[in-house]
Coordinates of C-alpha atoms in Angstrom, one line a residue:
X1 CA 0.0 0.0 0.0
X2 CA 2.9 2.4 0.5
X3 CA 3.6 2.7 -2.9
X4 CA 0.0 3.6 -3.8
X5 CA 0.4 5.8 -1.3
X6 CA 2.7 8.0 -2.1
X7 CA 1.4 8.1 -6.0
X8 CA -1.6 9.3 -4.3
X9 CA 0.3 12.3 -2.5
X10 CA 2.4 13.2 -5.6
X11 CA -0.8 13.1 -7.6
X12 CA -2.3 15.6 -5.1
X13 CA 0.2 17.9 -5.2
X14 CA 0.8 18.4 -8.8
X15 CA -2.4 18.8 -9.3
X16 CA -1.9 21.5 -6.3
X17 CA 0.7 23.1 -7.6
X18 CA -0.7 23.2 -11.7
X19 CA -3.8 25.1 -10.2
X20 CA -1.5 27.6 -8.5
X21 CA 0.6 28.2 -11.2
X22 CA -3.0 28.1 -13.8
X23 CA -4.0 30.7 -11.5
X24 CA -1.3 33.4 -12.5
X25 CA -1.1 31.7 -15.8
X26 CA -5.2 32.5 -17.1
X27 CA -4.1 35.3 -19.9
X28 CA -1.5 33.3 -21.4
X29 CA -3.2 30.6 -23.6
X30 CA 0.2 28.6 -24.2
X31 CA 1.1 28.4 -20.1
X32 CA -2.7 27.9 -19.4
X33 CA -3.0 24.7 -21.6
X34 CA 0.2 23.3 -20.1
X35 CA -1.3 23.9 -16.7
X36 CA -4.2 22.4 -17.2
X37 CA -2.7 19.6 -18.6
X38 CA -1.1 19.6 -15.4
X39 CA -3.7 19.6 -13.3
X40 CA -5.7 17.2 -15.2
X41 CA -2.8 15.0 -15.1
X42 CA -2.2 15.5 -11.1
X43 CA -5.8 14.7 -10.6
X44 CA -6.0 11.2 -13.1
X45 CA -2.9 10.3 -11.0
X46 CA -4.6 11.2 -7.7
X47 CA -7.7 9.1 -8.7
X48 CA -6.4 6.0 -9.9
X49 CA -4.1 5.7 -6.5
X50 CA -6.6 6.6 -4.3
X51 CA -8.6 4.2 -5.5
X52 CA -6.5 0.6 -5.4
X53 CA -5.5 1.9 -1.6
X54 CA -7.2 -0.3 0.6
X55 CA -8.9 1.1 3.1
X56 CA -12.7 1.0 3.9
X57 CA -15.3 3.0 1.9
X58 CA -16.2 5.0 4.3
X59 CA -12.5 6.2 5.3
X60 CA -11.8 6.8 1.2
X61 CA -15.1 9.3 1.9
X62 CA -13.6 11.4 4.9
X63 CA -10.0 11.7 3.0
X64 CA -11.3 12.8 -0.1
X65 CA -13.5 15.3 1.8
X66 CA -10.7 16.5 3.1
X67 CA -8.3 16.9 0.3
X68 CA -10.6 18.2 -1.7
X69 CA -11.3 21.1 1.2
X70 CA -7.5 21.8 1.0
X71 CA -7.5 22.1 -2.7
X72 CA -10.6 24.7 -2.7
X73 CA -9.0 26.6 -0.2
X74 CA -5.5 27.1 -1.9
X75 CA -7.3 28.2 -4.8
X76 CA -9.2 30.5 -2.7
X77 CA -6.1 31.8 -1.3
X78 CA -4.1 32.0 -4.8
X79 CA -6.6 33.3 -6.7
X80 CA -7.3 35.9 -3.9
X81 CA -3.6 37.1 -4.1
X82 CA -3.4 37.1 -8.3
X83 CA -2.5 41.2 -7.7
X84 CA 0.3 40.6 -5.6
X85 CA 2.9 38.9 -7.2
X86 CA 5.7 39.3 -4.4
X87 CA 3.8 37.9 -1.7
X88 CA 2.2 35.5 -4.6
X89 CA 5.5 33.8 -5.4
X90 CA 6.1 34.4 -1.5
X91 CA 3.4 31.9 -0.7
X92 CA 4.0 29.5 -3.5
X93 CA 7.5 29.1 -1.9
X94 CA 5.8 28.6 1.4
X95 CA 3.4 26.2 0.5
X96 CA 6.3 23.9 -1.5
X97 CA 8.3 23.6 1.8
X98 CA 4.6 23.0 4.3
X99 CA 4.1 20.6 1.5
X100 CA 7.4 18.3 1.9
X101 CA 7.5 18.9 5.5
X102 CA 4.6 18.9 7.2
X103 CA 1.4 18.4 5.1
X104 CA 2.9 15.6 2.5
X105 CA 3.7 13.5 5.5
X106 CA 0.4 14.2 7.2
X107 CA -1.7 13.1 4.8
X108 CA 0.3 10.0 4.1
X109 CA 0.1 9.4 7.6
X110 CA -3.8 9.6 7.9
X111 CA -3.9 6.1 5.8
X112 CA -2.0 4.4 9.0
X113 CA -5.5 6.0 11.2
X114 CA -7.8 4.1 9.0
X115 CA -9.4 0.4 8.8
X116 CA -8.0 -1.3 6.3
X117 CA -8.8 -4.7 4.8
X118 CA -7.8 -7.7 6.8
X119 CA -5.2 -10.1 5.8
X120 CA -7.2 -12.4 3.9
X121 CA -10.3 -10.3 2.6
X122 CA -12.4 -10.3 5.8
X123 CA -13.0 -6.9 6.5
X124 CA -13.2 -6.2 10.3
X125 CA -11.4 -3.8 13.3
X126 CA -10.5 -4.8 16.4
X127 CA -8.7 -3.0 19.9
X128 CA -6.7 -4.3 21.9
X129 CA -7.8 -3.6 26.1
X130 CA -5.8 -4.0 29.0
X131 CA -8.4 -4.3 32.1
X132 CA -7.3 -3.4 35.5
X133 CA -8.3 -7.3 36.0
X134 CA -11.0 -9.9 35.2
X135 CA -13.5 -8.9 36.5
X136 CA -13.5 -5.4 34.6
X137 CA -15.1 -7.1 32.3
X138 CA -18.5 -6.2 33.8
X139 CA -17.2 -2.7 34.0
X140 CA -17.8 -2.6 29.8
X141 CA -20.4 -4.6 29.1
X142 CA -22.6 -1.5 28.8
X143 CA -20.6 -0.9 25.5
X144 CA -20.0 -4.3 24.4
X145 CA -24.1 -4.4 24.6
X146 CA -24.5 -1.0 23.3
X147 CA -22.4 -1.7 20.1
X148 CA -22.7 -5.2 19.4
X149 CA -19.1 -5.7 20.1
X150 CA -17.2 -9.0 20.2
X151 CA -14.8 -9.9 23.1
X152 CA -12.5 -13.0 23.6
X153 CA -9.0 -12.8 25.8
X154 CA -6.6 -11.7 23.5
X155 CA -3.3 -13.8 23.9
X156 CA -2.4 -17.3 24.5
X157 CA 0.6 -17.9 26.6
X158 CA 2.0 -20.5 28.9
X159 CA 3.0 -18.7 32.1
X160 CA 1.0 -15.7 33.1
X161 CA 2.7 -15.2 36.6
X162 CA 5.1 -12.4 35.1
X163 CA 3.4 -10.5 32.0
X164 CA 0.4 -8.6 32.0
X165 CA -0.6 -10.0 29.2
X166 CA -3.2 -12.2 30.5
X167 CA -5.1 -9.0 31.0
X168 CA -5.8 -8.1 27.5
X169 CA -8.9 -8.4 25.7
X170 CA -9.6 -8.6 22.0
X171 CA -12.8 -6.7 20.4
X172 CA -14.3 -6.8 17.3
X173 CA -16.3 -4.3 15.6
X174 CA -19.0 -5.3 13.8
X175 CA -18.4 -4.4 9.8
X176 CA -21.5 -2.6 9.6
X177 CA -20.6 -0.3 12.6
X178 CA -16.8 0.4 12.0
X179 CA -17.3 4.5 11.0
X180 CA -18.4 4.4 15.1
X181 CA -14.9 3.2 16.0
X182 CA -13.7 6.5 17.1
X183 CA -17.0 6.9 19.4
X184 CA -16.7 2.9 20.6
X185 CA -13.0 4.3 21.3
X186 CA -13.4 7.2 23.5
X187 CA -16.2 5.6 25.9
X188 CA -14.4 2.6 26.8
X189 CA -11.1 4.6 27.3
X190 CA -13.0 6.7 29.9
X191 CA -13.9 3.2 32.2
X192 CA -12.2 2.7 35.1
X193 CA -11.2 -0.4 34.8
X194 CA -9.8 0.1 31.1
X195 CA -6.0 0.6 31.7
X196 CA -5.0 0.5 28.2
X197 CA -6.3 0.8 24.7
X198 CA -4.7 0.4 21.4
X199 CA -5.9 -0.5 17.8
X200 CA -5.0 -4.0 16.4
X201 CA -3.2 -2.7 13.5
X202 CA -2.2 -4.1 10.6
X203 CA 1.2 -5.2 9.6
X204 CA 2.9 -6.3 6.1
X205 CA 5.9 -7.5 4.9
X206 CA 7.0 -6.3 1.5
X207 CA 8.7 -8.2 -1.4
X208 CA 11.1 -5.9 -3.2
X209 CA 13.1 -7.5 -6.3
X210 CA 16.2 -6.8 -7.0
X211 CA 19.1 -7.6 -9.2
X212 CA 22.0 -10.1 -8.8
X213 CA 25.2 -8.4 -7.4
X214 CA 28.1 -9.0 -9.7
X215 CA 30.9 -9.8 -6.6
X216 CA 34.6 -10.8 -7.4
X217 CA 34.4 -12.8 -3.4
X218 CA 36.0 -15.2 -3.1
X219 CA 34.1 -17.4 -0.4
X220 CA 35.7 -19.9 1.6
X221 CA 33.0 -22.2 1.8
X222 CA 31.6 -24.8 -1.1
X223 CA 28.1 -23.4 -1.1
X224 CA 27.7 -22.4 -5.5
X225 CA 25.5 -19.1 -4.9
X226 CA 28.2 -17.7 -2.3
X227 CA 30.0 -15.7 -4.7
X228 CA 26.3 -13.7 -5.3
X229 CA 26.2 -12.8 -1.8
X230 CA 28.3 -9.3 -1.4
X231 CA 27.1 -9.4 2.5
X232 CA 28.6 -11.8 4.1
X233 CA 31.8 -10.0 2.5
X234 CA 31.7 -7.0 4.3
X235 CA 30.2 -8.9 7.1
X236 CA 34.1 -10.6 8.2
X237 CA 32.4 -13.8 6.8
X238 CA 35.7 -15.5 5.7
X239 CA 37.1 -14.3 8.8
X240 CA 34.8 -16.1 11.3
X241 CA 35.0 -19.7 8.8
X242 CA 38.9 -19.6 9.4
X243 CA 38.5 -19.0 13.1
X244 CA 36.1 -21.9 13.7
X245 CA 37.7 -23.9 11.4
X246 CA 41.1 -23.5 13.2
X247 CA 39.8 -23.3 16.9
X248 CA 37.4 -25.9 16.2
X249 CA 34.8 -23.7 18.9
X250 CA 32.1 -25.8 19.5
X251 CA 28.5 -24.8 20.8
X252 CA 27.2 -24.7 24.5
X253 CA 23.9 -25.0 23.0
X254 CA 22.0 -25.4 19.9
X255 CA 20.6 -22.1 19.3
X256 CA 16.4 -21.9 18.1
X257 CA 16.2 -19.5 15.3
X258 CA 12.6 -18.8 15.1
X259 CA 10.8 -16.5 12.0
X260 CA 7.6 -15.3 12.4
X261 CA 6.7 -14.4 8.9
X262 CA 4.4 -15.5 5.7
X263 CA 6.2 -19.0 6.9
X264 CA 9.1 -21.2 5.7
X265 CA 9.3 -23.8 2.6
X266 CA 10.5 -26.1 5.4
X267 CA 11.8 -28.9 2.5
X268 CA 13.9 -26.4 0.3
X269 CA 17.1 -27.9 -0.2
X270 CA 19.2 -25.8 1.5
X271 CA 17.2 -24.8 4.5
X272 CA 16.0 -28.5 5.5
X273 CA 18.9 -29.4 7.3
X274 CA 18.6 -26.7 9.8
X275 CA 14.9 -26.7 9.8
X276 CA 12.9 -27.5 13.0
X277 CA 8.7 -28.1 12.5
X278 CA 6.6 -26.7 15.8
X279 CA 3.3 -27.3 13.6
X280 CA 3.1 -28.9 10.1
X281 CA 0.8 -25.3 9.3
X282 CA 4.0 -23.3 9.6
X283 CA 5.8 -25.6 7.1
X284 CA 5.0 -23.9 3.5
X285 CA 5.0 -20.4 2.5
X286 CA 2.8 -18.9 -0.8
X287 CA 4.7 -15.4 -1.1
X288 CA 8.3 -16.8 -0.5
X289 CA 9.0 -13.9 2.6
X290 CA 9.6 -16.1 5.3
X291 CA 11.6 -18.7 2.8
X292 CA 13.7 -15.5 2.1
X293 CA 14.6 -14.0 5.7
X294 CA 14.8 -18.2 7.2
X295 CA 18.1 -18.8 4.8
X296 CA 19.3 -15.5 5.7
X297 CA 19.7 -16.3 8.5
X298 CA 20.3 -20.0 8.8
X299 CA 20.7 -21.4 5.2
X300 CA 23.1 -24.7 5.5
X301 CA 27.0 -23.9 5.2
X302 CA 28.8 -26.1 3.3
X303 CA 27.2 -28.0 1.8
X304 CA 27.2 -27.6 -1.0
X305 CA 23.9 -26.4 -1.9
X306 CA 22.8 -23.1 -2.2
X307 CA 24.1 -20.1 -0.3
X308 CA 26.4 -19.1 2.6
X309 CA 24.6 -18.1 6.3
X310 CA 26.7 -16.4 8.9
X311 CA 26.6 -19.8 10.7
X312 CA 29.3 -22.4 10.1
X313 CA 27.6 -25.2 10.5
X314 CA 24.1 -27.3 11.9
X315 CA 25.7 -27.7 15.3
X316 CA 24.7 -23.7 15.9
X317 CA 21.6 -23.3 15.0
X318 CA 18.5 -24.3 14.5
X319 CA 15.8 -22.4 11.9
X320 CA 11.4 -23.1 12.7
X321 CA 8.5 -20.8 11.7
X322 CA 5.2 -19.3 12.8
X323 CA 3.8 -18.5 10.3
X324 CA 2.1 -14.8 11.1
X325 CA 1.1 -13.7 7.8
X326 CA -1.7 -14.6 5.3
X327 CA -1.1 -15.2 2.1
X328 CA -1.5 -11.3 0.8
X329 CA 1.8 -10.5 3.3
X330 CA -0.6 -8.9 6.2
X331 CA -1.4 -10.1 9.8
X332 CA -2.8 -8.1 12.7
X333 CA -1.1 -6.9 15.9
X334 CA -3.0 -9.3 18.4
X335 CA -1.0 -12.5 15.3
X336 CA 2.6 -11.4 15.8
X337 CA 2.1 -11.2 19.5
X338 CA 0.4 -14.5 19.7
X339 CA 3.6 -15.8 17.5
X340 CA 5.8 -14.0 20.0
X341 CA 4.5 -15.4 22.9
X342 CA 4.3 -19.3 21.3
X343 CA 8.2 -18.9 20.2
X344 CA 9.0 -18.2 23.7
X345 CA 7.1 -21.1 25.2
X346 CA 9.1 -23.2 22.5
X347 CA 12.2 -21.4 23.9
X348 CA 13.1 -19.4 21.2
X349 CA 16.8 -17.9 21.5
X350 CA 16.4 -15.6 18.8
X351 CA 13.1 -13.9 17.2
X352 CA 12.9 -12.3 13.5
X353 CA 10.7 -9.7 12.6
X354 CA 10.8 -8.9 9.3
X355 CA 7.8 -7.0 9.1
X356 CA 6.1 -3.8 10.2
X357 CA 4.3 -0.9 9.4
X358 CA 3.1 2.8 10.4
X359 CA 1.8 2.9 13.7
X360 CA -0.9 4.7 15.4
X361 CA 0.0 4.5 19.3
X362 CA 3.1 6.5 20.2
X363 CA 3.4 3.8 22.9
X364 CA 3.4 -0.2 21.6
X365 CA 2.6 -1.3 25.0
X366 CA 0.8 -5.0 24.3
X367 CA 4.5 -5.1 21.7
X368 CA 6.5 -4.8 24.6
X369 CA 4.8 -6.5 27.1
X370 CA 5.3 -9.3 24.7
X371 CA 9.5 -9.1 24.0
X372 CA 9.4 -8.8 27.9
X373 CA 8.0 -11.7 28.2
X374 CA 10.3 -13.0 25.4
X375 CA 12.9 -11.8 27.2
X376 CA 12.1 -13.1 30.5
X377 CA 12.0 -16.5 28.7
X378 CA 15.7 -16.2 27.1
X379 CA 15.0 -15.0 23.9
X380 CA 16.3 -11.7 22.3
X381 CA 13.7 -9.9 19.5
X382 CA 15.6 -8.5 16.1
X383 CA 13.2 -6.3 14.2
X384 CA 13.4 -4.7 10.1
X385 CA 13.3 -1.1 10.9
X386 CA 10.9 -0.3 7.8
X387 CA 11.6 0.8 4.2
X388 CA 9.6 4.3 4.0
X389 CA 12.9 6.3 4.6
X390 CA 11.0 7.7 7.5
X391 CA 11.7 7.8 11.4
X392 CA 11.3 4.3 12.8
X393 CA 9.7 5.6 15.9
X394 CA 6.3 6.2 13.9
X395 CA 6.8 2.2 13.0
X396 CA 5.5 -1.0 14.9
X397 CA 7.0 -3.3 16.1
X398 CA 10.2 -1.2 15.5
X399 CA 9.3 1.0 18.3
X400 CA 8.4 -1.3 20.6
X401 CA 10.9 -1.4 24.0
X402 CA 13.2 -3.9 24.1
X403 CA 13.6 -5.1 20.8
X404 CA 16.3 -4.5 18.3
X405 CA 15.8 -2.7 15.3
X406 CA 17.5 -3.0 12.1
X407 CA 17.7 -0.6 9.3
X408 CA 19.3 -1.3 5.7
X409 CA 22.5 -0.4 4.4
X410 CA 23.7 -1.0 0.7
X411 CA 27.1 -2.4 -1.0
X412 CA 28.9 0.8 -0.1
X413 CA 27.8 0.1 3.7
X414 CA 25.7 3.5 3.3
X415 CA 22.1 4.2 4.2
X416 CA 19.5 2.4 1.9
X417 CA 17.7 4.9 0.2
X418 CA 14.3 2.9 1.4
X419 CA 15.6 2.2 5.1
X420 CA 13.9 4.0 7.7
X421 CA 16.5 5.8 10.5
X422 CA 17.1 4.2 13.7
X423 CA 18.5 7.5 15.1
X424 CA 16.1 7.5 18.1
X425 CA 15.5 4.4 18.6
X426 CA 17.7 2.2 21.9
X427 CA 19.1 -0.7 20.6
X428 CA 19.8 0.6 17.1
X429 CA 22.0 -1.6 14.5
X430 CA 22.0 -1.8 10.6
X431 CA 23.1 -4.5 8.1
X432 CA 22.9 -5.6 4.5
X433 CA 19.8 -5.3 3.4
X434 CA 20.1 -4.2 -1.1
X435 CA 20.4 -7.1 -3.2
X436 CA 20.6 -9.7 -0.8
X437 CA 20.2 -12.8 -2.8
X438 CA 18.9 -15.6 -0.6
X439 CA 16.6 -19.0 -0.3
X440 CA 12.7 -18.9 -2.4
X441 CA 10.0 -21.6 -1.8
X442 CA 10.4 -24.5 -4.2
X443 CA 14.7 -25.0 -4.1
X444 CA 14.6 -21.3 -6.3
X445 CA 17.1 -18.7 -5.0
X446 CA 16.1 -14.5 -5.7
X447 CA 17.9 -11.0 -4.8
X448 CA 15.9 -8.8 -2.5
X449 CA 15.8 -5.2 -1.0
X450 CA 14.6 -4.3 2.3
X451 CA 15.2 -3.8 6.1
X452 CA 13.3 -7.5 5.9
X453 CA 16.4 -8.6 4.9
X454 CA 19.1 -6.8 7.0
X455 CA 16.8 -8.5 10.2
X456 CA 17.8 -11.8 9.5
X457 CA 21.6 -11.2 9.4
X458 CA 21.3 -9.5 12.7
X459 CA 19.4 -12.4 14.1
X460 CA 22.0 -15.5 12.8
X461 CA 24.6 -13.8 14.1
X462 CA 22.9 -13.1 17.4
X463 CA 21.5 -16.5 17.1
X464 CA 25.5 -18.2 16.5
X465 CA 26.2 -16.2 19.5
X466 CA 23.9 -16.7 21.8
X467 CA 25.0 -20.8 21.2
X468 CA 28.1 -20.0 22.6
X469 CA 26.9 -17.9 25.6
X470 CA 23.0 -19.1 25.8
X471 CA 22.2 -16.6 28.5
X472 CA 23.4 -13.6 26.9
X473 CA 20.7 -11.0 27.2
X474 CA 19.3 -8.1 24.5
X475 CA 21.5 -5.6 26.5
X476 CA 24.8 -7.9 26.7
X477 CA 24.2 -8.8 22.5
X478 CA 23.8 -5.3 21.8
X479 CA 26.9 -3.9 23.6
X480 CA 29.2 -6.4 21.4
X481 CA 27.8 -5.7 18.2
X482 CA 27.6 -2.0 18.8
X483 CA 31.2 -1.8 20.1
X484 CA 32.6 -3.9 16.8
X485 CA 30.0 -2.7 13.9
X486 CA 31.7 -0.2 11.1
X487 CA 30.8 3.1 11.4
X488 CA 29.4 4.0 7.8
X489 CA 28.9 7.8 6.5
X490 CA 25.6 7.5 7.8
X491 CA 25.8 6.0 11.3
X492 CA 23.9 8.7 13.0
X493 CA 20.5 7.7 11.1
X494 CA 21.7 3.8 10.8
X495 CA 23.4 2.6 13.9
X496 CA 26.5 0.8 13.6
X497 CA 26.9 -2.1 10.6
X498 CA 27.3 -5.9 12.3
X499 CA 30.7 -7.0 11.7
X500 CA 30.3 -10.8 12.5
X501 CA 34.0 -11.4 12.7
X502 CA 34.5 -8.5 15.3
X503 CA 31.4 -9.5 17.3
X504 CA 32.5 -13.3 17.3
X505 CA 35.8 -12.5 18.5
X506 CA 35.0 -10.1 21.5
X507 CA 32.5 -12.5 22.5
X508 CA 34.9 -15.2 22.5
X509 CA 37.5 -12.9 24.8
X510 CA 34.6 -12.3 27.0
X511 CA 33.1 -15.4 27.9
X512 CA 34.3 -15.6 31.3
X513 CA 33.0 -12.1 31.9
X514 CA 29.4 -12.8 30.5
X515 CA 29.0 -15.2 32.8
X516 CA 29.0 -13.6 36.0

C-alpha cells in the first residue's frame, strides 16, 4: 500500500501546484494549456491511487472530503492574491516547503489512522484492552451491549505469573458499525477499569526484487551461490569460517532461530537441514518472505547447496517458523504477539521480525509486554526497521521497547535509500539489506531489498552467538555488536553495521565475563 500511497500524495500535489501556477497563468493561452494539462494530469494520477488503496469505503469518503477542502481553499487563497505577485510567489514558496515537511507526511500518515482490509479479505477492526483485572469485564459490558461488540482474551501464553498479558482483551467491531470506532474508542477509554487501549493494527511484509550483485568474493565455503552474496563480504564472513575452522569452537547450545513471517518452505534444499517443524501449518510459504529472511539467517554452510549463512555449521543453529502472515503479506497486531508469545514457550533464543508498518499508538505497549515476556523466557527480538525512509519511531513493532531494530544499508555500507533511521530508537543496528540474494519456496534462490532482509543477518549472528553464551541477554548482544559494527557515512541515522568477525571474536575474549 505504501507505494499507492505515495502516488496518491504526488498526484495531489501536482495537481496543487498546476492550479497555483493556472492561477497566475489564465491570460496566457500557451502556459494555461500546459497547466491544465497539469492539473488534469495530477488529478488522473490522484484518482487512480486513491482508488487501489485499501482502506474501507467510508474512510476513502472522509479523506477525499478533506483533500478536496484543501485544494478549494489554496485556490481560494491563490486566486485571492493574483495582484500581488511578491507575496504571490512568497506563498507558493511557502506552501512547496509545508508541502514536503509537514502536510505531504500528514496526509500519508492519515492512511495508517484508518481500517484497512484484513489479511485475507475479511474486512473487520479490532482493539486491543488491557483491564485493570478480570473482573473489569462487567465494567464494559454496557458498551459491548451498546455496540454489538465481540470480546475474547486476547493472547495465549504458557506462564502468566510475570506478563500482564493475561489482562488483555480482543474486540471486534461489527463491519457494519466500523465508522463508530472512534465513538466505541473514547467511551471505553473513559472506564475505570480500562487501563489500556490500542488499535490492532495491521502489519505487512514487503517483497522488493532486485538484481544479482556482480561480486569478485571469493568465499571460503563450497556453497555455489556464495560468490552472489556481497554481504557476508563486508560482514568478516571469511574471517569467522577460518576461526572456527582453526579453533574448532564448539557450541554450549544449539541455538532456536525462530521466524515469524508468511512462513518457511521447510523442504527447500538448503534450509531442510537446519529446519525444526513446531506445527506442520507453519511448514509452506505462498509469497516466499519467510523462505527468504529463514536462509538469511540459517541457510546450510557447506554443503554444497545453495548459499552461505553467517553460521558455520548445523551444530549452531536451529531455523522453525510461525507463520504470522496470510497469504496477501498482512497479519494483525494481536497474530505477531500471539507468535511472540508461542516462540517463547518453545524457547526461542532468537526472534525475526521482518515486518512492520506505520503505527498509530506513540506507545506499543501490548509489543513490549510481549518481548518482555520474550525476554524473560531467554529470547532476544531482532526487528526490520521499515523501508519508508522515514523515522522508525512512527513504526510498529520497531518502536516497541526492548527489541532491536535493524535498518538497511547497501554495498557501499551506506544508508538504503528505502531504510527507515534508527537515530532514536535504543538498541539501534543496521546491516545488508540491497540485493541480498537468498533462499525462495520451491529450491529457487532470488535477490531482495529491504530492512526485511538486513533483520535476518542480525538475528543469525545473534542467534551463532547466543549458542556460545545461551544466557546472553538483549543488552549484553547489543553492547558487542555496537562496540565492533563499522561506522558507515551515515551512522547517526543507521546505527553501527554488524561485523560478524569483530562481534564473534569479542565475545569469545569475554566469555568468562558474561557469565558472572
Amino acid at each position: 500500500m505504501n507505494h499507492l500511497v505515495d502516488w496518491y500524495s504526488k498526484g495531489f500535489w501536482l495537481a496543487t501546484f498546476s492550479l497555483v501556477a493556472w492561477q497566475l497563468a489564465k491570460s496566457h493561452d500557451g502556459w494555461s494549456r500546459i497547466e491544465q494539462l497539469g492539473l488534469v494530469l495530477g488529478l488522473s494520477i490522484y484518482a487512480i491511487s486513491f482508488s487501489f488503496i485499501e482502506v474501507t469505503a467510508v474512510s476513502k469518503l472522509v479523506i477525499l472530503s478533506r483533500d478536496m477542502v484543501l485544494l478549494g481553499f489554496v485556490s481560494i487563497v491563490f486566486q485571492a492574491l493574483r495582484s500581488y505577485k511578491s507575496l504571490y510567489w512568497l506563498s507558493v514558496i511557502l506552501l512547496y516547503a509545508l508541502s514536503k515537511l509537514f502536510i505531504g507526511e500528514w496526509q500519508k500518515a492519515a492512511f495508517s489512522s484508518v481500517p484497512v482490509y484484513a489479511p485475507d479479505g475479511e474486512n473487520e477492526w479490532e482493539l486491543l484492552v488491557q483491564l485493570k483485572d478480570k473482573d473489569a469485564l462487567k465494567d464494559i459490558q454496557s458498551v459491548v451491549d451498546k455496540y454489538r461488540l465481540i470480546t475474547e482474551p486476547a493472547f495465549k501464553l504458557k506462564d502468566a505469573s510475570n506478563t500482564d498479558l493475561d489482562e488483555y482483551i480482543s474486540i471486534e467491531v461489527p463491519q457494519e458499525d466500523e465508522s463508530l470506532l472512534l465513538d466505541i474508542k473514547s467511551e471505553l477509554s473513559v472506564i475505570r477499569n480500562v487501563q489500556w487501549l490500542e488499535d490492532n493494527e495491521i502489519i505487512k511484509a514487503e517483497e522488493n526484487p532486485a538484481q544479482v550483485f556482480k561480486s569478485t568474493f571469493k568465499p571460503l565455503s563450497n556453497d555455489p551461490h556464495s560468490e552472489k552474496q556481497w554481504a557476508i563480504e563486508a560482514l568478516g564472513w571469511n574471517q569467522v569460517l577460518e576461526k572456527f575452522n582453526e579453533t574448532h569452537i564448539k557450541p554450549t547450545k544449539r541455538s532456536k532461530i525462530f521466524i515469524l513471517d508468511t512462513g518457511i518452505d521447510g523442504n527447500h534444499e538448503d534450509l531442510k537441514d537446519n529446519y525444526v517443524s513446531i506445527d506442520s501449518k507453519y511448514d509452506t510459504d505462498e509469497l516466499g518472505h519467510g523462505t527468504h529472511c529463514a536462509g538469511i539467517a540459517a541457510a546450510v554452510t557447506n554443503n554444497e547447496k545453495g548459499i552461505s549463512s553467517v553460521s558455520p555449521g548445523p551444530a549452531f543453529v536451529s531455523v522453525s517458523s510461525i507463520k504470522v502472515l496470510g497469504r496477501f503479506g498482512a497479519g494483525t497486531q494481536r497474530d505477531i504477539i500471539n507468535g511472540i508469545l508461542q516462540a517463547a514457550d518453545a524457547g526461542a533464543s532468537v526472534i525475526n521480525l521482518s515486518l512492520g508498518g506505520r503505527s498509530l499508538d506513540s506507545k506499543q505497549k501490548a509489543y513490549s509486554d510481549a518481548v518482555a515476556y520474550a525476554n524473560a523466557k531467554g529470547a532476544i527480538v531482532v526487528v526490520a526497521a521499515g523501508n519508508d525512509n522515514a523515522d522508525a519511531r512512527g513504526y510498529a513493532p520497531a518502536n516497541a521497547q526492548g527489541v532491536i531494530t535493524v535498518s538497511a544499508v547497501d554495498t557501499n555500507l551506506n544508508k538504503a535509500s528505502f531504510s527507515n533511521s534508527v537515530e532514536f530508537i535504543k538498541y539501534k543496528i543496521s546491516a545488508p539489506g540491497t540485493q541480498i540474494y537468498s533462499t525462495f519456496p520451491n529450491n529457487q534462490y532470488a535477490p531482495f531489498n529491504g530492512t526485511s532482509m538486513a533483520a535476518p543477518y542480525v538475528t543469525g549472528l545473534v542467534g551463532m552467538m547466543k549458542s556460545i553464551a545461551p544466557d546472553l541477554t538483549t543488552a549484553q548482544v547489543y553492547d558487542i555488536l555496537q562496540s565492533t559494527g563499522t561506522e558507515g557515512k551515515d551512522v547517526t541515522q543507521t546505527g553501527y553495521t554488524i561485523n560478524a568477525d569483530k562481534a564473534i571474536t569479542k565475545l569469545l575474549a569475554n566469555l568468562s565475563s558474561l557469565a558472572q
